Amino acid sequence: MAHYRSVGAVPPKRHTQHRDASGRLFYEELMGEEGFSSDSSLLYHRGLPSAVVDSRVWEIPPVATSPNHPLRPRHLRLHELFPAGAAGDAVTGRRLVLGNADVRLSYVVAAEPSPLYRNATGDEVVYVESGSATVETVFGALAAEQGDYVVLPASTTHRWVPSGDAPLRAYAIEAAGHVAPPKRYLSRFGQFLESAPYCERDLRGPAEPLERAGSDVDVLVKHRTSAGIVGSRVTYAAHPFDVVGWDGCLYPYTFNVRDFEPITGRVHQPPPVHQVFEGPNFVVCNFVPRKVDYHPLSIPVPYYHSNVDSDEVMFYCGGDYEARRGSGIGQGSVSLHPGGHAHGPQPGAYERSVGVEFFDELAVMVDTFRPLELGEGGLACEDPGYAWTWAGRGPAE
Ligand SMILES: [Fe+2]
């Protein structure tokens, strides 16, 4: 969806000769979604982008999941997955927390540069909880910092290079398709509408090509077979970042959650006003620090709600989430409130919120339209008492 961008050297006419100073042709690559029927970009390489010299199996991190059965709301403490802090890199170190056929949610703490990586199963939206990194891509580099969503279109070759003293903490949303701002935020020609909570100025794309040289370069490729998601380690004759220029509407970009302008009202606003992205069979919303409901009789925390058609996953990444106070949920927690279950504020929060004017909270929410299952990471950091926190007691012994 991102708007048109032109970076580096491109010829004035597409699909025509583009040469270096010595007269040697660059090789044009079209990277386009939905066949040739949706957004695309044209990239100009020094080497053949198709020249591979080897392909081997890459054993990806575990992707098996267990059903949420018997049905329970869940609380997962993601920080417990990396008790010693930094561990490995932002790609191979990911631990699957929740997933289904449409989307996978993983968490990682990383201090080392990742290998070159390409997710051919769909777009990735990686939310930076803390720390910072440079995301080097075939389109150029992106600076990523706390609060950034890094949107990486499917099959974008890239790698994560943590920067700064603190390790990178990141929450990866891997889609089985494409992720974009909600269609209702856009004009029929694709411009953000005045009513949208963010706009083009808030999106940051690569500014210049990397123009890397090299030979026999490995790229980890996550892809699908009929048996599920697998990995391959493909070796390229030329460095994939040998691009001298590109243009088009398909490229990675970042959007920082602080640039999301919350929509508020006299009474409680429904979650869709907090939406930031949509993907196939899921949406991404964020709850940001904001003034809250100002009707004289308003109750600022949410009403209790049954997710008839969705599972709701909240990642608590800043402030103090008012409605969950007293539940054990804190920074780095994930809650899963599944379809088939009514949920809402913890005991006391409903009453306590009356008269409150500001919520200092930050959470990233993923609502899926098909049930989620627990990954190995989710199972490893579960708080088993969460389901009973509204009642104040669990099952009889
Ligand atoms: Fe909810």
Coordinates of N, CA and C in Angstrom, one line a residue, residues 84-310:
A84 N 18.1 -14.6 30.9 CA 19.4 -14.0 31.0 C 19.6 -12.8 30.1
G85 N 18.5 -12.3 29.5 CA 18.7 -11.2 28.6 C 18.9 -11.6 27.2
A86 N 19.9 -11.0 26.5 CA 20.1 -11.2 25.1 C 20.4 -12.7 24.8
A87 N 19.8 -13.1 23.7 CA 20.0 -14.5 23.3 C 20.0 -14.6 21.7
G88 N 21.1 -14.6 21.1 CA 21.1 -14.9 19.7 C 20.7 -13.7 18.8
D89 N 20.0 -14.0 17.8 CA 19.6 -12.9 16.8 C 18.1 -12.9 16.6
A90 N 17.6 -11.8 15.9 CA 16.2 -11.5 15.9 C 15.4 -12.4 14.9
V91 N 16.1 -13.3 14.2 CA 15.4 -14.1 13.3 C 15.4 -15.6 13.8
T92 N 16.6 -16.1 14.0 CA 16.6 -17.6 14.4 C 16.3 -17.7 15.9
G93 N 16.4 -16.7 16.7 CA 16.1 -16.7 18.1 C 14.6 -16.6 18.5
R94 N 13.7 -16.4 17.5 CA 12.3 -16.2 17.8 C 11.7 -17.4 18.5
R95 N 10.8 -17.1 19.4 CA 10.1 -18.2 20.1 C 8.6 -18.0 19.8
L96 N 8.0 -19.0 19.3 CA 6.6 -18.9 18.9 C 5.7 -18.9 20.2
V97 N 4.9 -17.9 20.3 CA 4.0 -17.7 21.4 C 2.6 -18.2 21.1
L98 N 2.1 -17.7 20.1 CA 0.7 -18.1 19.6 C 0.7 -18.1 18.1
G99 N -0.2 -18.9 17.6 CA -0.3 -19.0 16.1 C -1.5 -19.7 15.6
N100 N -1.8 -19.5 14.4 CA -2.8 -20.3 13.6 C -2.3 -20.3 12.1
A101 N -3.2 -20.7 11.3 CA -2.8 -20.7 9.8 C -2.7 -19.4 9.2
D102 N -3.2 -18.3 9.9 CA -3.2 -17.0 9.3 C -2.0 -16.1 9.9
V103 N -1.6 -16.3 11.1 CA -0.7 -15.4 11.7 C 0.1 -16.1 12.8
R104 N 1.3 -15.8 13.0 CA 2.2 -16.3 14.1 C 2.8 -15.2 14.9
L105 N 2.7 -15.3 16.2 CA 3.2 -14.2 17.1 C 4.4 -14.8 17.9
S106 N 5.5 -14.2 17.7 CA 6.8 -14.7 18.3 C 7.4 -13.5 19.1
Y107 N 8.3 -13.9 20.0 CA 9.0 -13.0 20.8 C 10.5 -13.3 20.8
V108 N 11.3 -12.2 20.8 CA 12.8 -12.5 20.7 C 13.5 -11.4 21.4
V109 N 14.6 -11.7 22.1 CA 15.6 -10.8 22.6 C 16.9 -11.1 21.9
A110 N 17.4 -10.0 21.3 CA 18.6 -10.3 20.4 C 19.7 -9.3 20.6
A111 N 20.9 -9.7 20.5 CA 22.1 -8.9 20.6 C 23.0 -9.0 19.4
E112 N 22.8 -10.0 18.7 CA 23.7 -10.3 17.5 C 23.0 -10.0 16.2
P113 N 23.8 -9.7 15.2 CA 23.2 -9.5 13.9 C 22.6 -10.8 13.4
S114 N 21.4 -10.7 12.7 CA 20.8 -12.0 12.2 C 21.5 -12.3 10.9
P115 N 21.3 -13.5 10.4 CA 21.7 -13.9 9.1 C 20.7 -13.1 8.1
L116 N 21.1 -13.1 6.8 CA 20.2 -12.6 5.8 C 19.0 -13.5 5.8
Y117 N 17.8 -12.9 5.7 CA 16.6 -13.7 5.9 C 15.5 -13.2 4.9
R118 N 14.6 -14.1 4.5 CA 13.5 -13.7 3.6 C 12.3 -14.6 4.0
N119 N 11.2 -13.9 4.4 CA 10.0 -14.7 4.7 C 9.1 -14.8 3.5
A120 N 9.1 -15.9 2.9 CA 8.3 -16.1 1.7 C 6.8 -16.5 2.0
T121 N 6.5 -16.7 3.3 CA 5.2 -17.1 3.6 C 4.2 -15.9 3.8
G122 N 4.7 -14.7 3.9 CA 3.9 -13.5 4.1 C 4.6 -12.4 4.7
D123 N 3.9 -11.3 4.9 CA 4.5 -10.1 5.4 C 4.8 -10.3 6.9
E124 N 5.8 -9.5 7.4 CA 6.1 -9.5 8.8 C 5.9 -8.0 9.3
V125 N 5.3 -7.9 10.5 CA 5.3 -6.6 11.2 C 6.0 -6.9 12.5
V126 N 7.1 -6.3 12.7 CA 7.9 -6.6 13.9 C 7.8 -5.3 14.8
Y127 N 7.3 -5.5 16.0 CA 7.1 -4.3 16.9 C 8.3 -4.3 17.9
V128 N 9.0 -3.2 17.9 CA 10.2 -3.1 18.8 C 9.7 -2.6 20.2
E129 N 9.8 -3.6 21.1 CA 9.4 -3.3 22.5 C 10.4 -2.3 23.2
S130 N 11.7 -2.6 23.0 CA 12.8 -1.8 23.5 C 14.1 -2.1 22.7
G131 N 15.1 -1.3 22.9 CA 16.3 -1.4 22.2 C 16.2 -0.8 20.8
S132 N 17.2 -1.0 20.0 CA 17.2 -0.4 18.7 C 18.0 -1.3 17.7
A133 N 17.8 -1.1 16.4 CA 18.4 -1.9 15.4 C 18.4 -1.2 14.1
T134 N 19.3 -1.6 13.2 CA 19.3 -1.2 11.8 C 18.7 -2.4 11.1
V135 N 17.7 -2.2 10.3 CA 17.2 -3.3 9.5 C 17.7 -3.1 8.1
E136 N 18.7 -3.9 7.7 CA 19.3 -3.8 6.3 C 18.4 -4.6 5.4
T137 N 18.0 -4.0 4.3 CA 17.1 -4.7 3.4 C 17.6 -4.5 1.9
V138 N 17.1 -5.2 1.0 CA 17.4 -5.1 -0.4 C 17.0 -3.7 -0.9
F139 N 16.1 -3.0 -0.2 CA 15.7 -1.7 -0.6 C 16.5 -0.6 0.0
G140 N 17.4 -0.9 1.0 CA 18.1 0.0 1.8 C 17.9 -0.2 3.3
A141 N 18.4 0.7 4.1 CA 18.4 0.4 5.6 C 17.2 1.2 6.2
L142 N 16.7 0.6 7.3 CA 15.7 1.3 8.1 C 16.3 1.4 9.6
A143 N 16.1 2.5 10.2 CA 16.5 2.6 11.6 C 15.2 2.2 12.4
A144 N 15.4 1.3 13.4 CA 14.2 0.8 14.2 C 14.5 1.1 15.6
E145 N 13.6 1.7 16.3 CA 13.7 2.0 17.7 C 12.5 1.7 18.5
Q146 N 12.5 1.9 19.8 CA 11.4 1.5 20.6 C 10.1 2.1 20.1
G147 N 9.1 1.3 20.0 CA 7.8 1.8 19.5 C 7.6 1.7 18.1
D148 N 8.6 1.3 17.3 CA 8.4 1.1 15.9 C 7.8 -0.2 15.5
Y149 N 6.9 -0.1 14.5 CA 6.5 -1.3 13.8 C 7.3 -1.3 12.5
V150 N 8.0 -2.4 12.3 CA 8.8 -2.5 11.1 C 8.0 -3.4 10.2
V151 N 7.6 -2.9 9.1 CA 6.7 -3.6 8.1 C 7.6 -4.1 7.0
L152 N 7.7 -5.4 6.9 CA 8.6 -6.1 5.9 C 7.7 -6.9 4.9
P153 N 7.5 -6.4 3.7 CA 6.7 -7.2 2.8 C 7.3 -8.6 2.5
A154 N 6.4 -9.5 2.2 CA 6.8 -10.9 2.0 C 8.0 -10.9 1.0
S155 N 8.9 -11.8 1.2 CA 10.1 -12.0 0.3 C 11.0 -10.8 0.2
T156 N 11.0 -9.9 1.2 CA 12.0 -8.9 1.3 C 13.2 -9.4 2.0
T157 N 14.3 -9.5 1.3 CA 15.6 -10.0 1.9 C 16.1 -8.9 2.8
H158 N 16.4 -9.3 4.1 CA 16.8 -8.4 5.1 C 17.6 -9.0 6.2
R159 N 18.2 -8.2 7.0 CA 18.7 -8.8 8.3 C 18.6 -7.7 9.4
W160 N 18.6 -8.2 10.6 CA 18.5 -7.3 11.8 C 19.8 -7.1 12.4
V161 N 20.3 -5.9 12.6 CA 21.5 -5.6 13.3 C 21.2 -4.7 14.5
P162 N 21.2 -5.4 15.7 CA 20.9 -4.6 16.9 C 22.0 -3.5 17.1
S163 N 21.5 -2.3 17.6 CA 22.4 -1.2 17.8 C 22.2 -0.7 19.3
G164 N 23.1 0.0 19.8 CA 23.0 0.5 21.1 C 23.4 -0.5 22.1
D165 N 23.3 -0.1 23.4 CA 23.8 -0.9 24.5 C 22.9 -2.0 24.9
A166 N 21.6 -1.7 24.9 CA 20.6 -2.7 25.4 C 20.2 -3.6 24.3
P167 N 19.9 -4.9 24.6 CA 19.5 -5.8 23.6 C 18.1 -5.4 22.9
L168 N 17.9 -5.9 21.8 CA 16.7 -5.6 21.1 C 15.6 -6.6 21.6
R169 N 14.5 -6.0 22.0 CA 13.3 -6.9 22.4 C 12.2 -6.6 21.3
A170 N 11.8 -7.7 20.7 CA 10.9 -7.5 19.6 C 9.8 -8.6 19.6
Y171 N 8.6 -8.1 19.1 CA 7.4 -9.0 19.1 C 7.1 -9.1 17.6
A172 N 7.2 -10.3 17.0 CA 7.1 -10.4 15.6 C 5.7 -11.0 15.2
I173 N 5.0 -10.3 14.3 CA 3.7 -10.7 13.8 C 4.0 -11.2 12.4
E174 N 3.9 -12.5 12.2 CA 4.2 -13.0 10.8 C 2.9 -13.4 10.2
A175 N 2.5 -12.8 9.1 CA 1.2 -13.0 8.4 C 1.4 -14.1 7.4
A176 N 0.3 -14.7 7.1 CA 0.2 -15.7 5.9 C -0.4 -14.9 4.7
G177 N 0.1 -13.7 4.4 CA -0.4 -12.9 3.4 C 0.1 -11.5 3.6
H178 N -0.6 -10.5 3.1 CA -0.1 -9.1 3.2 C -0.8 -8.3 4.2
V179 N 0.0 -7.4 4.8 CA -0.4 -6.5 5.9 C -0.4 -5.0 5.4
A180 N -1.4 -4.3 5.7 CA -1.5 -2.9 5.2 C -2.4 -2.1 6.2
P181 N -2.3 -0.8 6.1 CA -3.3 0.0 6.8 C -4.7 -0.3 6.4
P182 N -5.7 -0.2 7.3 CA -7.1 -0.6 7.0 C -7.6 0.2 5.8
K183 N -8.3 -0.5 5.0 CA -8.8 0.1 3.7 C -9.7 1.3 4.1
R184 N -10.4 1.3 5.2 CA -11.3 2.4 5.5 C -10.5 3.7 5.8
Y185 N -9.2 3.6 6.0 CA -8.4 4.8 6.3 C -8.0 5.5 5.0
L186 N -8.2 4.8 3.8 CA -7.6 5.2 2.6 C -8.7 5.7 1.6
S187 N -8.3 6.7 0.8 CA -9.2 7.1 -0.3 C -9.3 6.0 -1.3
R188 N -10.2 6.1 -2.3 CA -10.2 5.0 -3.3 C -9.0 5.0 -4.1
F189 N -8.1 6.0 -4.1 CA -6.9 5.9 -4.8 C -5.7 5.7 -3.9
G190 N -5.9 5.5 -2.6 CA -4.9 5.0 -1.7 C -4.3 6.0 -0.8
Q191 N -4.8 7.3 -0.8 CA -4.2 8.3 0.1 C -4.9 8.2 1.5
F192 N -4.1 8.4 2.5 CA -4.8 8.4 3.9 C -5.8 9.5 3.9
L193 N -6.9 9.2 4.5 CA -8.0 10.2 4.7 C -7.8 11.0 5.9
E194 N -8.4 12.2 6.0 CA -8.3 13.1 7.1 C -8.7 12.4 8.4
S195 N -9.6 11.4 8.3 CA -10.2 10.7 9.5 C -9.2 9.6 10.0
A196 N -8.2 9.3 9.3 CA -7.3 8.3 9.7 C -6.4 8.7 10.8
P197 N -6.0 7.9 11.8 CA -5.2 8.3 12.9 C -3.7 8.4 12.6
Y198 N -3.3 8.2 11.4 CA -1.9 8.5 10.9 C -2.0 8.7 9.4
C199 N -0.8 9.2 8.9 CA -0.8 9.4 7.5 C 0.6 9.2 6.9
E200 N 0.7 9.5 5.6 CA 2.0 9.2 4.9 C 3.2 9.8 5.6
R201 N 3.1 11.0 6.2 CA 4.2 11.6 6.8 C 4.8 10.8 8.0
D202 N 3.9 9.9 8.5 CA 4.4 9.1 9.7 C 5.1 7.8 9.3
L203 N 5.1 7.5 8.0 CA 5.8 6.3 7.5 C 7.2 6.7 7.0
R204 N 8.1 5.8 7.4 CA 9.5 6.1 7.0 C 10.0 4.9 6.2
G205 N 10.5 5.2 5.0 CA 11.1 4.1 4.1 C 12.6 4.3 3.9
P206 N 13.2 3.3 3.3 CA 14.6 3.4 3.0 C 14.9 4.7 2.2
A207 N 16.1 5.3 2.5 CA 16.4 6.6 1.8 C 17.5 6.4 0.7
E208 N 18.3 5.4 0.8 CA 19.3 5.2 -0.2 C 19.6 3.7 -0.3
P209 N 20.1 3.2 -1.4 CA 20.4 1.8 -1.5 C 21.7 1.5 -0.8
L210 N 21.8 0.2 -0.4 CA 23.0 -0.2 0.4 C 24.2 -0.4 -0.5
E211 N 23.9 -0.9 -1.7 CA 25.0 -1.2 -2.7 C 26.1 -2.1 -2.2
R212 N 25.8 -3.2 -1.6 CA 26.8 -4.1 -1.0 C 27.3 -5.0 -2.1
A213 N 28.6 -5.4 -2.0 CA 29.2 -6.3 -2.9 C 29.5 -7.6 -2.2
G214 N 29.7 -8.7 -2.9 CA 30.1 -10.0 -2.2 C 29.7 -11.1 -3.1
S215 N 30.1 -12.3 -2.7 CA 29.8 -13.5 -3.5 C 29.5 -14.6 -2.5
D216 N 28.8 -15.6 -3.0 CA 28.4 -16.8 -2.2 C 27.8 -16.4 -0.9
V217 N 26.7 -15.7 -0.9 CA 26.0 -15.1 0.2 C 24.8 -16.0 0.6
D218 N 24.7 -16.5 1.8 CA 23.6 -17.3 2.3 C 22.4 -16.4 2.7
V219 N 21.2 -16.9 2.3 CA 20.0 -16.2 2.7 C 19.1 -17.3 3.3
L220 N 18.6 -17.1 4.5 CA 17.6 -18.1 5.1 C 16.2 -17.7 4.6
V221 N 15.6 -18.7 4.0 CA 14.3 -18.5 3.3 C 13.2 -19.3 4.1
K222 N 12.2 -18.6 4.6 CA 11.1 -19.3 5.3 C 10.0 -19.5 4.2
H223 N 9.6 -20.7 4.0 CA 8.6 -20.9 2.9 C 7.7 -22.0 3.2
R224 N 6.7 -22.3 2.3 CA 5.7 -23.3 2.6 C 5.9 -24.6 1.7
T225 N 5.6 -25.7 2.3 CA 5.3 -26.9 1.5 C 3.9 -27.4 1.9
S226 N 3.4 -28.4 1.3 CA 2.1 -28.9 1.7 C 2.1 -29.4 3.1
A227 N 3.3 -29.7 3.7 CA 3.4 -30.2 5.0 C 3.4 -29.0 6.0
G228 N 3.6 -27.8 5.6 CA 3.6 -26.7 6.5 C 4.8 -25.8 6.2
I229 N 5.2 -25.0 7.2 CA 6.3 -24.0 7.0 C 7.6 -24.7 7.3
V230 N 8.5 -24.4 6.3 CA 9.9 -25.0 6.4 C 10.9 -23.9 6.1
G231 N 12.2 -24.3 6.2 CA 13.2 -23.3 5.9 C 14.2 -23.9 4.9
S232 N 14.8 -23.0 4.1 CA 15.9 -23.4 3.2 C 17.0 -22.3 3.4
R233 N 18.3 -22.8 3.3 CA 19.4 -21.9 3.2 C 19.9 -21.8 1.8
V234 N 19.6 -20.7 1.1 CA 19.9 -20.6 -0.3 C 21.2 -19.7 -0.4
T235 N 22.1 -20.2 -1.2 CA 23.4 -19.4 -1.4 C 23.3 -18.7 -2.8
Y236 N 23.5 -17.4 -2.7 CA 23.5 -16.6 -4.0 C 24.9 -16.2 -4.4
A237 N 25.1 -16.2 -5.7 CA 26.4 -15.9 -6.3 C 26.8 -14.5 -6.0
A238 N 25.8 -13.6 -6.1 CA 26.1 -12.2 -5.8 C 25.3 -11.7 -4.6
H239 N 25.8 -10.7 -3.9 CA 25.2 -10.2 -2.7 C 23.8 -9.7 -3.1
P240 N 22.7 -10.1 -2.4 CA 21.4 -9.6 -2.7 C 21.2 -8.1 -2.6
F241 N 22.1 -7.5 -1.8 CA 22.0 -6.0 -1.6 C 22.8 -5.2 -2.6
D242 N 22.9 -5.8 -3.8 CA 23.7 -5.1 -4.8 C 22.9 -4.1 -5.6
V243 N 21.8 -3.7 -5.1 CA 20.8 -2.8 -5.8 C 21.3 -1.4 -5.8
V244 N 21.3 -0.8 -7.0 CA 21.7 0.6 -7.2 C 20.6 1.6 -7.1
G245 N 19.4 1.1 -7.3 CA 18.2 2.0 -7.2 C 16.9 1.2 -7.4
W246 N 15.8 1.8 -7.0 CA 14.5 1.1 -7.1 C 13.4 2.2 -7.1
D247 N 12.3 1.8 -7.6 CA 11.1 2.7 -7.3 C 9.9 1.8 -7.4
G248 N 8.8 2.4 -6.8 CA 7.5 1.7 -6.7 C 6.8 1.9 -5.4
C249 N 5.8 1.1 -5.2 CA 4.9 1.2 -4.0 C 5.0 0.1 -3.1
L250 N 6.0 -0.8 -3.3 CA 6.2 -2.0 -2.4 C 7.6 -1.9 -1.8
Y251 N 7.6 -1.7 -0.5 CA 8.9 -1.6 0.1 C 8.7 -1.7 1.6
P252 N 9.7 -2.0 2.4 CA 9.6 -2.0 3.9 C 9.5 -0.6 4.4
Y253 N 8.9 -0.4 5.5 CA 8.8 0.9 6.2 C 8.6 0.7 7.6
T254 N 8.8 1.8 8.4 CA 8.5 1.8 9.8 C 7.4 2.9 10.1
F255 N 6.7 2.6 11.2 CA 5.7 3.5 11.7 C 5.8 3.4 13.2
N256 N 6.0 4.6 13.9 CA 6.2 4.5 15.4 C 4.8 4.8 16.1
V257 N 4.6 4.0 17.1 CA 3.3 4.0 17.8 C 3.0 5.4 18.4
R258 N 4.1 6.2 18.7 CA 3.8 7.5 19.2 C 3.2 8.4 18.2
D259 N 3.3 8.1 16.9 CA 2.7 8.9 15.9 C 1.2 8.5 15.6
F260 N 0.7 7.6 16.4 CA -0.7 7.2 16.2 C -1.5 8.1 17.1
E261 N -2.4 8.9 16.4 CA -3.3 9.9 17.1 C -4.6 9.2 17.6
P262 N -4.7 9.0 18.9 CA -5.9 8.2 19.4 C -7.2 9.0 19.1
I263 N -8.2 8.2 18.8 CA -9.5 8.7 18.6 C -10.3 8.5 19.9
T264 N -10.8 9.5 20.6 CA -11.4 9.4 21.8 C -12.9 9.9 21.7
G265 N -13.7 9.7 22.8 CA -15.1 10.1 22.7 C -15.6 10.4 24.1
R266 N -16.9 10.8 24.1 CA -17.5 11.0 25.4 C -17.7 9.7 26.2
V267 N -18.0 8.6 25.4 CA -18.2 7.3 26.0 C -17.1 6.4 25.4
H268 N -17.0 5.2 25.9 CA -16.0 4.2 25.5 C -16.0 4.0 24.0
Q269 N -14.9 4.1 23.4 CA -14.8 3.9 22.0 C -14.4 2.4 21.7
P270 N -15.0 1.8 20.7 CA -14.7 0.4 20.4 C -13.3 0.2 19.9
P271 N -12.7 -1.0 20.0 CA -11.4 -1.3 19.6 C -11.1 -0.9 18.1
P272 N -12.0 -1.0 17.2 CA -11.6 -0.6 15.8 C -11.0 0.8 15.7
V273 N -11.4 1.7 16.6 CA -10.8 3.1 16.5 C -9.3 3.1 16.7
H274 N -8.8 2.0 17.4 CA -7.4 1.9 17.7 C -6.6 1.0 16.6
Q275 N -7.3 0.7 15.5 CA -6.6 -0.2 14.5 C -5.5 0.5 13.8
V276 N -4.4 -0.2 13.6 CA -3.3 0.4 12.9 C -3.0 -0.4 11.6
F277 N -3.2 -1.7 11.5 CA -3.0 -2.5 10.3 C -4.1 -3.6 10.2
E278 N -4.2 -4.1 9.0 CA -5.0 -5.3 8.8 C -4.3 -6.3 8.0
G279 N -4.5 -7.6 8.3 CA -3.9 -8.6 7.5 C -5.0 -9.7 7.2
P280 N -4.6 -10.7 6.5 CA -5.6 -11.8 6.2 C -6.1 -12.5 7.5
N281 N -7.4 -12.3 7.8 CA -8.0 -12.9 9.0 C -7.4 -12.4 10.3
F282 N -6.9 -11.2 10.3 CA -6.5 -10.6 11.6 C -6.4 -9.1 11.5
V283 N -6.4 -8.4 12.6 CA -6.2 -7.0 12.6 C -5.1 -6.7 13.7
V284 N -4.4 -5.5 13.6 CA -3.5 -5.1 14.6 C -4.1 -3.7 15.1
C285 N -4.2 -3.6 16.4 CA -4.6 -2.3 17.0 C -3.6 -1.9 18.0
N286 N -3.6 -0.6 18.4 CA -2.7 -0.3 19.5 C -3.4 0.7 20.5
F287 N -3.2 0.5 21.7 CA -3.8 1.3 22.8 C -2.7 2.2 23.3
V288 N -2.8 3.5 23.0 CA -1.7 4.4 23.4 C -2.1 5.4 24.5
P289 N -1.2 6.0 25.1 CA -1.5 7.0 26.2 C -2.5 8.0 25.6
R290 N -3.6 8.3 26.4 CA -4.6 9.1 25.8 C -5.6 9.7 26.9
K291 N -6.2 10.8 26.6 CA -7.3 11.2 27.4 C -8.4 10.2 27.2
V292 N -9.2 10.0 28.2 CA -10.3 9.0 28.1 C -11.6 9.7 28.3
D293 N -12.7 8.8 28.2 CA -14.1 9.2 28.0 C -14.5 10.4 28.9
Y294 N -15.2 11.4 28.4 CA -15.5 12.6 29.1 C -17.0 12.8 29.3
H295 N -17.8 11.9 29.0 CA -19.2 12.0 29.4 C -19.2 12.0 31.0
P296 N -20.1 12.9 31.6 CA -20.0 13.0 33.0 C -20.3 11.7 33.8
L297 N -21.0 10.7 33.1 CA -21.3 9.4 33.8 C -20.5 8.3 33.1
S298 N -19.4 8.6 32.4 CA -18.7 7.6 31.7 C -18.0 6.6 32.6
I299 N -17.7 5.4 32.0 CA -16.9 4.4 32.7 C -15.7 4.1 31.7
P300 N -14.5 4.7 32.0 CA -13.5 4.7 31.0 C -12.9 3.3 30.6
V301 N -12.9 2.4 31.6 CA -12.4 1.1 31.2 C -13.4 0.4 30.3
P302 N -13.0 -0.6 29.5 CA -13.9 -1.3 28.6 C -15.1 -2.0 29.3
Y303 N -16.2 -2.0 28.6 CA -17.3 -2.9 29.1 C -16.9 -4.3 28.9
Y304 N -17.5 -5.3 29.6 CA -17.2 -6.7 29.4 C -17.7 -7.0 27.9
H305 N -16.9 -7.9 27.3 CA -17.2 -8.2 25.9 C -16.9 -9.6 25.6
S306 N -17.8 -10.2 24.8 CA -17.6 -11.5 24.2 C -17.1 -11.4 22.8
N307 N -15.9 -12.0 22.5 CA -15.4 -12.0 21.2 C -16.1 -13.1 20.4
V308 N -17.2 -12.8 19.8 CA -18.0 -13.8 19.1 C -17.2 -14.4 18.0
D309 N -16.5 -13.6 17.3 CA -15.8 -14.1 16.0 C -14.3 -13.9 16.1
S310 N -13.7 -13.7 17.3 CA -12.3 -13.5 17.2 C -11.6 -14.0 18.5

